[in-house]
Amino acid sequence: MIDGLTIVSHPLVQHKLTKMRDRDTPTSVFRALVREIATLLCYEVTRDLPTELEAVTTPITDTKAPVIAGKKLVVAPVLRAGLAMAEGMLDLVPSARLAHIGLYRDPLSLEAVEYYFKTPEDCAERLVIVVDPMLATGHTATAAIDRLKEAGVTDIRFVCLLAARPGVEAVRAAHPDVPIWAAGLDEQLNDHGYIVPGLGDAGDRMYGTR
Ligand code: URA
């Protein structure tokens, strides 16, 4: 295993990931699965958030019970494939703010090119969870994290559905302070930077564009 990488091995997550790998899974089902797995991954990535006791009056009596304390959350989808993941995260944490990071992979160099970046004003004081379904070469994830750090963000976590070992190693080398969560880890990339065996182009499969 790789230091800083958590693979969420829950059977529901693994089952859903396998359905996503199946090339015959239709677009609408694929999109729903992305959202569902993202919700389950959100549960894991927020597992260590601090809590504090709050006074509450039940129908029976006054008591104190835990609520989430500390930094507020930002979910930061990398456009466009991160959008369905962000929806799944918001299903669990509806009060989170959103930061949109527009990056595309240059098909020849495989480098990340930025075309949009918009964050909440107080982003630097928040915990930012970057979401992108595929961590392949690591170029896009590294660029997204670079950009957030330039904006002053210091507390960043990265969540993907499927990671490739070279990509995880690249992101961890560039940003050792950023932990990564994934539903699966594949060993290889092909010559076009796609994860093998992977699940194909997540954006195209989610939006039916190819
Ligand atoms: N992006 C994808 O959508 N799929 C891959 O396999 C790699 C990058």
PDB file of C-alpha atoms and ligand atoms in Angstrom:
ATOM      1  CA  MET A   1       0.000   0.000   0.000  1.00  0.00           C
ATOM      2  CA  ILE A   2       1.076   3.611  -0.462  1.00  0.00           C
ATOM      3  CA  ASP A   3       1.613   5.959   2.462  1.00  0.00           C
ATOM      4  CA  GLY A   4      -1.175   8.546   2.630  1.00  0.00           C
ATOM      5  CA  LEU A   5      -3.571   6.517   0.441  1.00  0.00           C
ATOM      6  CA  THR A   6      -6.742   4.984   1.918  1.00  0.00           C
ATOM      7  CA  ILE A   7      -8.595   2.452  -0.209  1.00  0.00           C
ATOM      8  CA  VAL A   8     -12.193   2.176   0.973  1.00  0.00           C
ATOM      9  CA  SER A   9     -12.732  -1.565   0.871  1.00  0.00           C
ATOM     10  CA  HIS A  10     -16.369  -1.599   2.011  1.00  0.00           C
ATOM     11  CA  PRO A  11     -18.272  -4.225  -0.032  1.00  0.00           C
ATOM     12  CA  LEU A  12     -20.872  -1.693  -1.220  1.00  0.00           C
ATOM     13  CA  VAL A  13     -18.139   0.574  -2.558  1.00  0.00           C
ATOM     14  CA  GLN A  14     -16.353  -2.312  -4.266  1.00  0.00           C
ATOM     15  CA  HIS A  15     -19.588  -3.626  -5.809  1.00  0.00           C
ATOM     16  CA  LYS A  16     -20.495  -0.221  -7.198  1.00  0.00           C
ATOM     17  CA  LEU A  17     -16.985   0.309  -8.582  1.00  0.00           C
ATOM     18  CA  THR A  18     -17.167  -3.011 -10.434  1.00  0.00           C
ATOM     19  CA  LYS A  19     -20.515  -1.977 -11.982  1.00  0.00           C
ATOM     20  CA  MET A  20     -18.832   1.244 -13.116  1.00  0.00           C
ATOM     21  CA  ARG A  21     -15.981  -0.668 -14.743  1.00  0.00           C
ATOM     22  CA  ASP A  22     -18.463  -2.654 -16.865  1.00  0.00           C
ATOM     23  CA  ARG A  23     -18.504  -1.082 -20.334  1.00  0.00           C
ATOM     24  CA  ASP A  24     -22.170  -2.088 -20.744  1.00  0.00           C
ATOM     25  CA  THR A  25     -23.324   0.017 -17.774  1.00  0.00           C
ATOM     26  CA  PRO A  26     -25.575   2.736 -19.264  1.00  0.00           C
ATOM     27  CA  THR A  27     -24.844   6.452 -18.835  1.00  0.00           C
ATOM     28  CA  SER A  28     -27.669   7.121 -16.370  1.00  0.00           C
ATOM     29  CA  VAL A  29     -26.649   4.200 -14.148  1.00  0.00           C
ATOM     30  CA  PHE A  30     -22.972   5.170 -14.357  1.00  0.00           C
ATOM     31  CA  ARG A  31     -23.778   8.730 -13.245  1.00  0.00           C
ATOM     32  CA  ALA A  32     -25.917   7.477 -10.354  1.00  0.00           C
ATOM     33  CA  LEU A  33     -23.122   5.129  -9.262  1.00  0.00           C
ATOM     34  CA  VAL A  34     -20.578   7.983  -9.247  1.00  0.00           C
ATOM     35  CA  ARG A  35     -22.854   9.951  -6.954  1.00  0.00           C
ATOM     36  CA  GLU A  36     -23.534   6.983  -4.657  1.00  0.00           C
ATOM     37  CA  ILE A  37     -19.850   6.021  -4.290  1.00  0.00           C
ATOM     38  CA  ALA A  38     -18.959   9.672  -3.654  1.00  0.00           C
ATOM     39  CA  THR A  39     -21.446   9.726  -0.766  1.00  0.00           C
ATOM     40  CA  LEU A  40     -19.884   6.602   0.714  1.00  0.00           C
ATOM     41  CA  LEU A  41     -16.358   8.019   0.251  1.00  0.00           C
ATOM     42  CA  CYS A  42     -17.497  11.274   1.892  1.00  0.00           C
ATOM     43  CA  TYR A  43     -18.437   9.254   4.953  1.00  0.00           C
ATOM     44  CA  GLU A  44     -14.858   7.926   5.123  1.00  0.00           C
ATOM     45  CA  VAL A  45     -13.009  11.154   4.355  1.00  0.00           C
ATOM     46  CA  THR A  46     -14.889  12.982   7.121  1.00  0.00           C
ATOM     47  CA  ARG A  47     -14.472  10.165   9.670  1.00  0.00           C
ATOM     48  CA  ASP A  48     -11.928  12.059  11.820  1.00  0.00           C
ATOM     49  CA  LEU A  49     -13.642  15.460  11.867  1.00  0.00           C
ATOM     50  CA  PRO A  50     -13.683  16.837  15.410  1.00  0.00           C
ATOM     51  CA  THR A  51     -16.951  17.097  17.305  1.00  0.00           C
ATOM     52  CA  GLU A  52     -18.047  19.146  20.286  1.00  0.00           C
ATOM     53  CA  LEU A  53     -20.982  18.860  22.652  1.00  0.00           C
ATOM     54  CA  GLU A  54     -23.966  21.097  22.023  1.00  0.00           C
ATOM     55  CA  ALA A  55     -26.939  21.690  24.299  1.00  0.00           C
ATOM     56  CA  VAL A  56     -30.119  20.157  22.911  1.00  0.00           C
ATOM     57  CA  THR A  57     -33.594  19.720  24.317  1.00  0.00           C
ATOM     58  CA  THR A  58     -35.167  16.398  23.424  1.00  0.00           C
ATOM     59  CA  PRO A  59     -38.898  15.776  23.915  1.00  0.00           C
ATOM     60  CA  ILE A  60     -37.877  14.210  27.232  1.00  0.00           C
ATOM     61  CA  THR A  61     -35.165  16.447  28.743  1.00  0.00           C
ATOM     62  CA  ASP A  62     -32.202  18.799  28.265  1.00  0.00           C
ATOM     63  CA  THR A  63     -28.916  17.121  27.325  1.00  0.00           C
ATOM     64  CA  LYS A  64     -25.642  17.652  25.487  1.00  0.00           C
ATOM     65  CA  ALA A  65     -24.883  15.800  22.254  1.00  0.00           C
ATOM     66  CA  PRO A  66     -22.071  15.927  19.624  1.00  0.00           C
ATOM     67  CA  VAL A  67     -22.063  18.131  16.542  1.00  0.00           C
ATOM     68  CA  ILE A  68     -19.289  18.689  13.993  1.00  0.00           C
ATOM     69  CA  ALA A  69     -16.802  21.297  15.227  1.00  0.00           C
ATOM     70  CA  GLY A  70     -13.798  23.007  13.684  1.00  0.00           C
ATOM     71  CA  LYS A  71     -13.270  24.055  10.108  1.00  0.00           C
ATOM     72  CA  LYS A  72     -16.160  24.303   7.694  1.00  0.00           C
ATOM     73  CA  LEU A  73     -16.000  22.238   4.506  1.00  0.00           C
ATOM     74  CA  VAL A  74     -15.496  23.081   0.876  1.00  0.00           C
ATOM     75  CA  VAL A  75     -16.043  20.457  -1.817  1.00  0.00           C
ATOM     76  CA  ALA A  76     -13.870  21.242  -4.847  1.00  0.00           C
ATOM     77  CA  PRO A  77     -14.843  19.331  -7.992  1.00  0.00           C
ATOM     78  CA  VAL A  78     -12.375  19.280 -10.851  1.00  0.00           C
ATOM     79  CA  LEU A  79     -14.544  20.048 -13.902  1.00  0.00           C
ATOM     80  CA  ARG A  80     -16.282  18.401 -15.438  1.00  0.00           C
ATOM     81  CA  ALA A  81     -16.072  14.822 -14.180  1.00  0.00           C
ATOM     82  CA  GLY A  82     -15.849  15.897 -10.543  1.00  0.00           C
ATOM     83  CA  LEU A  83     -19.348  17.437 -10.635  1.00  0.00           C
ATOM     84  CA  ALA A  84     -21.324  14.231 -10.039  1.00  0.00           C
ATOM     85  CA  MET A  85     -18.953  13.358  -7.205  1.00  0.00           C
ATOM     86  CA  ALA A  86     -19.575  16.769  -5.632  1.00  0.00           C
ATOM     87  CA  GLU A  87     -23.343  16.098  -5.733  1.00  0.00           C
ATOM     88  CA  GLY A  88     -22.784  12.848  -3.851  1.00  0.00           C
ATOM     89  CA  MET A  89     -20.697  14.620  -1.217  1.00  0.00           C
ATOM     90  CA  LEU A  90     -23.319  17.346  -0.800  1.00  0.00           C
ATOM     91  CA  ASP A  91     -25.978  14.678  -0.217  1.00  0.00           C
ATOM     92  CA  LEU A  92     -24.145  13.991   3.053  1.00  0.00           C
ATOM     93  CA  VAL A  93     -22.821  17.494   3.869  1.00  0.00           C
ATOM     94  CA  PRO A  94     -25.404  19.876   2.355  1.00  0.00           C
ATOM     95  CA  SER A  95     -23.945  22.928   4.123  1.00  0.00           C
ATOM     96  CA  ALA A  96     -20.539  22.590   2.406  1.00  0.00           C
ATOM     97  CA  ARG A  97     -19.492  25.342   0.006  1.00  0.00           C
ATOM     98  CA  LEU A  98     -18.245  24.583  -3.507  1.00  0.00           C
ATOM     99  CA  ALA A  99     -15.033  25.557  -5.282  1.00  0.00           C
ATOM    100  CA  HIS A 100     -14.956  24.837  -9.023  1.00  0.00           C
ATOM    101  CA  ILE A 101     -11.612  24.014 -10.588  1.00  0.00           C
ATOM    102  CA  GLY A 102     -11.613  23.953 -14.391  1.00  0.00           C
ATOM    103  CA  LEU A 103      -8.723  21.886 -15.683  1.00  0.00           C
ATOM    104  CA  TYR A 104      -8.461  19.747 -18.796  1.00  0.00           C
ATOM    105  CA  ARG A 105      -5.782  17.316 -19.839  1.00  0.00           C
ATOM    106  CA  ASP A 106      -3.871  18.342 -22.945  1.00  0.00           C
ATOM    107  CA  PRO A 107      -4.273  15.164 -25.033  1.00  0.00           C
ATOM    108  CA  LEU A 108      -0.647  15.234 -26.272  1.00  0.00           C
ATOM    109  CA  SER A 109       1.356  16.330 -23.236  1.00  0.00           C
ATOM    110  CA  LEU A 110      -1.221  14.982 -20.716  1.00  0.00           C
ATOM    111  CA  GLU A 111      -0.452  18.163 -18.727  1.00  0.00           C
ATOM    112  CA  ALA A 112      -3.269  19.983 -16.902  1.00  0.00           C
ATOM    113  CA  VAL A 113      -4.432  23.270 -18.434  1.00  0.00           C
ATOM    114  CA  GLU A 114      -6.508  25.664 -16.255  1.00  0.00           C
ATOM    115  CA  TYR A 115      -9.574  27.416 -17.709  1.00  0.00           C
ATOM    116  CA  TYR A 116     -11.660  28.232 -14.592  1.00  0.00           C
ATOM    117  CA  PHE A 117     -11.038  28.712 -10.861  1.00  0.00           C
ATOM    118  CA  LYS A 118     -13.623  30.037  -8.428  1.00  0.00           C
ATOM    119  CA  THR A 119     -13.580  29.466  -4.681  1.00  0.00           C
ATOM    120  CA  PRO A 120     -15.537  30.766  -1.672  1.00  0.00           C
ATOM    121  CA  GLU A 121     -13.949  33.937  -0.239  1.00  0.00           C
ATOM    122  CA  ASP A 122     -12.982  32.272   3.032  1.00  0.00           C
ATOM    123  CA  CYS A 123     -11.637  29.132   1.344  1.00  0.00           C
ATOM    124  CA  ALA A 124      -8.236  29.465   3.051  1.00  0.00           C
ATOM    125  CA  GLU A 125      -9.850  28.964   6.476  1.00  0.00           C
ATOM    126  CA  ARG A 126     -11.736  25.834   5.421  1.00  0.00           C
ATOM    127  CA  LEU A 127     -10.993  22.149   4.903  1.00  0.00           C
ATOM    128  CA  VAL A 128     -11.086  21.614   1.132  1.00  0.00           C
ATOM    129  CA  ILE A 129     -11.961  18.191  -0.266  1.00  0.00           C
ATOM    130  CA  VAL A 130     -10.915  17.983  -3.928  1.00  0.00           C
ATOM    131  CA  VAL A 131     -12.964  15.489  -5.930  1.00  0.00           C
ATOM    132  CA  ASP A 132     -12.068  14.017  -9.324  1.00  0.00           C
ATOM    133  CA  PRO A 133     -13.159  10.498 -10.311  1.00  0.00           C
ATOM    134  CA  MET A 134      -9.897   9.395 -11.952  1.00  0.00           C
ATOM    135  CA  LEU A 135      -6.397   9.897 -10.528  1.00  0.00           C
ATOM    136  CA  ALA A 136      -4.356   8.794 -13.555  1.00  0.00           C
ATOM    137  CA  THR A 137      -1.021  10.542 -14.211  1.00  0.00           C
ATOM    138  CA  GLY A 138      -1.553  12.832 -11.240  1.00  0.00           C
ATOM    139  CA  HIS A 139      -0.955  15.979 -13.335  1.00  0.00           C
ATOM    140  CA  THR A 140      -4.500  17.304 -12.897  1.00  0.00           C
ATOM    141  CA  ALA A 141      -4.683  16.514  -9.187  1.00  0.00           C
ATOM    142  CA  THR A 142      -1.288  18.109  -8.575  1.00  0.00           C
ATOM    143  CA  ALA A 143      -2.277  21.224 -10.535  1.00  0.00           C
ATOM    144  CA  ALA A 144      -5.603  21.516  -8.665  1.00  0.00           C
ATOM    145  CA  ILE A 145      -3.832  21.263  -5.306  1.00  0.00           C
ATOM    146  CA  ASP A 146      -1.095  23.710  -6.439  1.00  0.00           C
ATOM    147  CA  ARG A 147      -3.806  26.199  -7.350  1.00  0.00           C
ATOM    148  CA  LEU A 148      -5.651  25.835  -4.023  1.00  0.00           C
ATOM    149  CA  LYS A 149      -2.391  26.305  -2.118  1.00  0.00           C
ATOM    150  CA  GLU A 150      -1.673  29.458  -4.172  1.00  0.00           C
ATOM    151  CA  ALA A 151      -5.079  30.685  -2.958  1.00  0.00           C
ATOM    152  CA  GLY A 152      -3.923  30.158   0.630  1.00  0.00           C
ATOM    153  CA  VAL A 153      -5.613  26.827   1.405  1.00  0.00           C
ATOM    154  CA  THR A 154      -3.574  24.706   3.820  1.00  0.00           C
ATOM    155  CA  ASP A 155      -5.937  21.862   4.719  1.00  0.00           C
ATOM    156  CA  ILE A 156      -6.629  19.731   1.644  1.00  0.00           C
ATOM    157  CA  ARG A 157      -7.836  16.157   1.095  1.00  0.00           C
ATOM    158  CA  PHE A 158      -8.197  14.431  -2.286  1.00  0.00           C
ATOM    159  CA  VAL A 159     -10.925  11.914  -3.116  1.00  0.00           C
ATOM    160  CA  CYS A 160     -11.234   9.875  -6.312  1.00  0.00           C
ATOM    161  CA  LEU A 161     -13.094   6.776  -7.430  1.00  0.00           C
ATOM    162  CA  LEU A 162     -10.199   5.059  -9.118  1.00  0.00           C
ATOM    163  CA  ALA A 163      -6.501   5.760  -8.668  1.00  0.00           C
ATOM    164  CA  ALA A 164      -3.476   4.527 -10.637  1.00  0.00           C
ATOM    165  CA  ARG A 165      -0.337   3.793  -8.679  1.00  0.00           C
ATOM    166  CA  PRO A 166       1.876   6.189 -10.730  1.00  0.00           C
ATOM    167  CA  GLY A 167      -0.630   9.000 -10.192  1.00  0.00           C
ATOM    168  CA  VAL A 168      -0.872   8.452  -6.458  1.00  0.00           C
ATOM    169  CA  GLU A 169       2.916   8.395  -6.193  1.00  0.00           C
ATOM    170  CA  ALA A 170       3.189  11.623  -8.215  1.00  0.00           C
ATOM    171  CA  VAL A 171       0.621  13.488  -6.095  1.00  0.00           C
ATOM    172  CA  ARG A 172       2.113  12.248  -2.824  1.00  0.00           C
ATOM    173  CA  ALA A 173       5.603  13.297  -3.988  1.00  0.00           C
ATOM    174  CA  ALA A 174       4.381  16.803  -4.915  1.00  0.00           C
ATOM    175  CA  HIS A 175       2.001  17.189  -1.952  1.00  0.00           C
ATOM    176  CA  PRO A 176       2.928  14.853   0.920  1.00  0.00           C
ATOM    177  CA  ASP A 177       0.576  16.804   3.215  1.00  0.00           C
ATOM    178  CA  VAL A 178      -2.490  15.873   1.143  1.00  0.00           C
ATOM    179  CA  PRO A 179      -4.036  12.485   1.988  1.00  0.00           C
ATOM    180  CA  ILE A 180      -5.892  10.560  -0.722  1.00  0.00           C
ATOM    181  CA  TRP A 181      -9.015   8.367  -0.565  1.00  0.00           C
ATOM    182  CA  ALA A 182     -10.057   6.060  -3.408  1.00  0.00           C
ATOM    183  CA  ALA A 183     -12.448   3.183  -4.025  1.00  0.00           C
ATOM    184  CA  GLY A 184      -9.827   1.275  -6.034  1.00  0.00           C
ATOM    185  CA  LEU A 185      -6.169   1.240  -7.052  1.00  0.00           C
ATOM    186  CA  ASP A 186      -5.060  -0.013 -10.474  1.00  0.00           C
ATOM    187  CA  GLU A 187      -1.406  -0.561 -11.269  1.00  0.00           C
ATOM    188  CA  GLN A 188      -1.005   0.803 -14.776  1.00  0.00           C
ATOM    189  CA  LEU A 189      -1.666   3.538 -17.313  1.00  0.00           C
ATOM    190  CA  ASN A 190      -1.747   3.013 -21.083  1.00  0.00           C
ATOM    191  CA  ASP A 191       0.074   5.218 -23.635  1.00  0.00           C
ATOM    192  CA  HIS A 192      -2.843   7.692 -23.643  1.00  0.00           C
ATOM    193  CA  GLY A 193      -2.747   8.118 -19.872  1.00  0.00           C
ATOM    194  CA  TYR A 194      -5.855   5.987 -19.260  1.00  0.00           C
ATOM    195  CA  ILE A 195      -6.016   3.750 -16.227  1.00  0.00           C
ATOM    196  CA  VAL A 196      -5.759  -0.008 -16.971  1.00  0.00           C
ATOM    197  CA  PRO A 197      -8.027  -1.925 -16.461  1.00  0.00           C
ATOM    198  CA  GLY A 198      -9.800   1.277 -15.356  1.00  0.00           C
ATOM    199  CA  LEU A 199     -13.294   2.209 -16.442  1.00  0.00           C
ATOM    200  CA  GLY A 200     -12.656   4.357 -19.528  1.00  0.00           C
ATOM    201  CA  ASP A 201     -13.216   8.090 -19.747  1.00  0.00           C
ATOM    202  CA  ALA A 202     -15.258   8.945 -16.653  1.00  0.00           C
ATOM    203  CA  GLY A 203     -16.533  12.279 -18.031  1.00  0.00           C
ATOM    204  CA  ASP A 204     -17.681  10.758 -21.319  1.00  0.00           C
ATOM    205  CA  ARG A 205     -19.342   7.840 -19.574  1.00  0.00           C
ATOM    206  CA  MET A 206     -21.059  10.149 -17.079  1.00  0.00           C
ATOM    207  CA  TYR A 207     -22.409  12.595 -19.638  1.00  0.00           C
ATOM    208  CA  GLY A 208     -22.778  10.330 -22.691  1.00  0.00           C
ATOM    209  CA  THR A 209     -20.460  12.424 -24.817  1.00  0.00           C
ATOM    210  CA  ARG A 210     -18.824   9.538 -26.647  1.00  0.00           C
TER     211      ARG A 210
HETATM  212  N1  URA B   1      -9.407  10.160 -17.048  1.00  0.00           N
HETATM  213  C1  URA B   1     -10.411   9.261 -17.250  1.00  0.00           C
HETATM  214  O1  URA B   1     -11.575   9.639 -17.354  1.00  0.00           O
HETATM  215  N2  URA B   1     -10.094   7.963 -17.334  1.00  0.00           N
HETATM  216  C2  URA B   1      -8.834   7.503 -17.213  1.00  0.00           C
HETATM  217  O2  URA B   1      -8.620   6.284 -17.283  1.00  0.00           O
HETATM  218  C3  URA B   1      -7.813   8.453 -16.995  1.00  0.00           C
HETATM  219  C4  URA B   1      -8.128   9.774 -16.904  1.00  0.00           C
END
